[in-house]
Amino acid sequence: MRVLLIEDEDRLRKALEAGLRAEGHEVLGAADGAEGLELAADPRLDVIVCDILLPKVNGFQVCRRLREQGIWTPILMLTAKDGEWDEAEALDAGADGYLTKPFSYVVLAAHLRALARRAPSGAPGESSVVQAGSLRLDFRSGRCQRGNDEVELSRRELALLGALVSRPDEVCSKKELLAKVWGPEFDGDENIVEVYVGYLRRKIDQRFSCRSIETVRGVGYRFCSDAHRA
Ligand code: CA
């Protein structure tokens, strides 16, 4: 398998790299979160191992950003001992599992095999493809289609639409969407959600005379599973 290791402790990273290579795996190493994010875009990766405390971009942010970008490669987070909050946050950030430091190489290798065996986990739901009425979203490839028509969405737009579609006919508050799509560390204007809903409506609704994203005044937005014609 092809593994990306994002770990700033050189000795640990090099030891893991050597171990995995000896078993015949291909290994990419990154010593900080920014480099890790760049390398993680490689679609041939089977699994990513990511430390939490990293220079530039921390492990939680790496995880969130990848998921926001629609990259669903399985991620194993390395957490500190007694870090139950870290473990919870790792999973909330979109990681598929965690391993507490210090760990033995044998256990790490077993976790990686288990993750790589899994089908690629998808954005909302189990598969990377979500069908909602005539809308079809593929989070792996970043494609969106309305019927047979291709709709070009940015990764952020796709992530927002994914968040809405994952809870059809339910109201998603602006705050929730902000946390899910922009990350809890985002501290800009929450009207950004409105701006992006506007982009989405233009692209997935107005062009097709549909109305699938409703505004629920003072609360948030609702995705209607059967988009009625406007
Ligand atoms: Ca570290």
mmCIF file with all atom_site columns, N, CA, C and O and ligand atoms in Angstrom, residues 7-9 51-55 101, ligand 1:
data_model
loop_
_atom_site.group_PDB
_atom_site.id
_atom_site.type_symbol
_atom_site.label_atom_id
_atom_site.label_alt_id
_atom_site.label_comp_id
_atom_site.label_asym_id
_atom_site.label_entity_id
_atom_site.label_seq_id
_atom_site.pdbx_PDB_ins_code
_atom_site.Cartn_x
_atom_site.Cartn_y
_atom_site.Cartn_z
_atom_site.occupancy
_atom_site.B_iso_or_equiv
_atom_site.pdbx_formal_charge
_atom_site.auth_seq_id
_atom_site.auth_comp_id
_atom_site.auth_asym_id
_atom_site.auth_atom_id
_atom_site.pdbx_PDB_model_num
ATOM   1  N  N  . GLU A 1 7   ? 4.427  13.399 10.451 1.00 0.00 ? 7   GLU A N  1
ATOM   2  C  CA . GLU A 1 7   ? 4.964  13.308 11.817 1.00 0.00 ? 7   GLU A CA 1
ATOM   3  C  C  . GLU A 1 7   ? 6.222  14.171 11.874 1.00 0.00 ? 7   GLU A C  1
ATOM   4  O  O  . GLU A 1 7   ? 7.097  14.044 11.033 1.00 0.00 ? 7   GLU A O  1
ATOM   5  N  N  . ASP A 1 8   ? 6.255  15.064 12.865 1.00 0.00 ? 8   ASP A N  1
ATOM   6  C  CA . ASP A 1 8   ? 7.399  15.975 12.920 1.00 0.00 ? 8   ASP A CA 1
ATOM   7  C  C  . ASP A 1 8   ? 8.581  15.428 13.718 1.00 0.00 ? 8   ASP A C  1
ATOM   8  O  O  . ASP A 1 8   ? 9.666  15.989 13.665 1.00 0.00 ? 8   ASP A O  1
ATOM   9  N  N  . GLU A 1 9   ? 8.353  14.354 14.476 1.00 0.00 ? 9   GLU A N  1
ATOM   10 C  CA . GLU A 1 9   ? 9.504  13.777 15.180 1.00 0.00 ? 9   GLU A CA 1
ATOM   11 C  C  . GLU A 1 9   ? 10.285 12.924 14.188 1.00 0.00 ? 9   GLU A C  1
ATOM   12 O  O  . GLU A 1 9   ? 9.852  11.830 13.813 1.00 0.00 ? 9   GLU A O  1
ATOM   13 N  N  . ASP A 1 51  ? 0.106  12.806 12.990 1.00 0.00 ? 51  ASP A N  1
ATOM   14 C  CA . ASP A 1 51  ? 0.296  13.208 14.384 1.00 0.00 ? 51  ASP A CA 1
ATOM   15 C  C  . ASP A 1 51  ? -0.620 14.409 14.670 1.00 0.00 ? 51  ASP A C  1
ATOM   16 O  O  . ASP A 1 51  ? -1.086 15.067 13.734 1.00 0.00 ? 51  ASP A O  1
ATOM   17 N  N  . ILE A 1 52  ? -0.875 14.701 15.947 1.00 0.00 ? 52  ILE A N  1
ATOM   18 C  CA . ILE A 1 52  ? -1.732 15.860 16.247 1.00 0.00 ? 52  ILE A CA 1
ATOM   19 C  C  . ILE A 1 52  ? -0.907 17.146 16.352 1.00 0.00 ? 52  ILE A C  1
ATOM   20 O  O  . ILE A 1 52  ? -1.193 18.140 15.680 1.00 0.00 ? 52  ILE A O  1
ATOM   21 N  N  . LEU A 1 53  ? 0.115  17.117 17.205 1.00 0.00 ? 53  LEU A N  1
ATOM   22 C  CA . LEU A 1 53  ? 0.924  18.327 17.357 1.00 0.00 ? 53  LEU A CA 1
ATOM   23 C  C  . LEU A 1 53  ? 1.956  18.383 16.236 1.00 0.00 ? 53  LEU A C  1
ATOM   24 O  O  . LEU A 1 53  ? 2.905  17.612 16.213 1.00 0.00 ? 53  LEU A O  1
ATOM   25 N  N  . LEU A 1 54  ? 1.705  19.288 15.317 1.00 0.00 ? 54  LEU A N  1
ATOM   26 C  CA . LEU A 1 54  ? 2.567  19.408 14.138 1.00 0.00 ? 54  LEU A CA 1
ATOM   27 C  C  . LEU A 1 54  ? 2.846  20.880 13.881 1.00 0.00 ? 54  LEU A C  1
ATOM   28 O  O  . LEU A 1 54  ? 1.982  21.720 14.147 1.00 0.00 ? 54  LEU A O  1
ATOM   29 N  N  . PRO A 1 55  ? 3.996  21.205 13.359 1.00 0.00 ? 55  PRO A N  1
ATOM   30 C  CA . PRO A 1 55  ? 4.238  22.602 12.984 1.00 0.00 ? 55  PRO A CA 1
ATOM   31 C  C  . PRO A 1 55  ? 3.315  23.021 11.833 1.00 0.00 ? 55  PRO A C  1
ATOM   32 O  O  . PRO A 1 55  ? 2.868  22.186 11.065 1.00 0.00 ? 55  PRO A O  1
ATOM   33 N  N  . LYS A 1 101 ? 0.149  7.129  21.488 1.00 0.00 ? 101 LYS A N  1
ATOM   34 C  CA . LYS A 1 101 ? 1.607  7.036  21.621 1.00 0.00 ? 101 LYS A CA 1
ATOM   35 C  C  . LYS A 1 101 ? 1.974  6.703  23.062 1.00 0.00 ? 101 LYS A C  1
ATOM   36 O  O  . LYS A 1 101 ? 1.325  7.225  23.967 1.00 0.00 ? 101 LYS A O  1
HETATM 37 CA CA . CA  B 2 .   ? 4.408  15.988 17.020 1.00 0.00 ? 1   CA  B CA 1
#
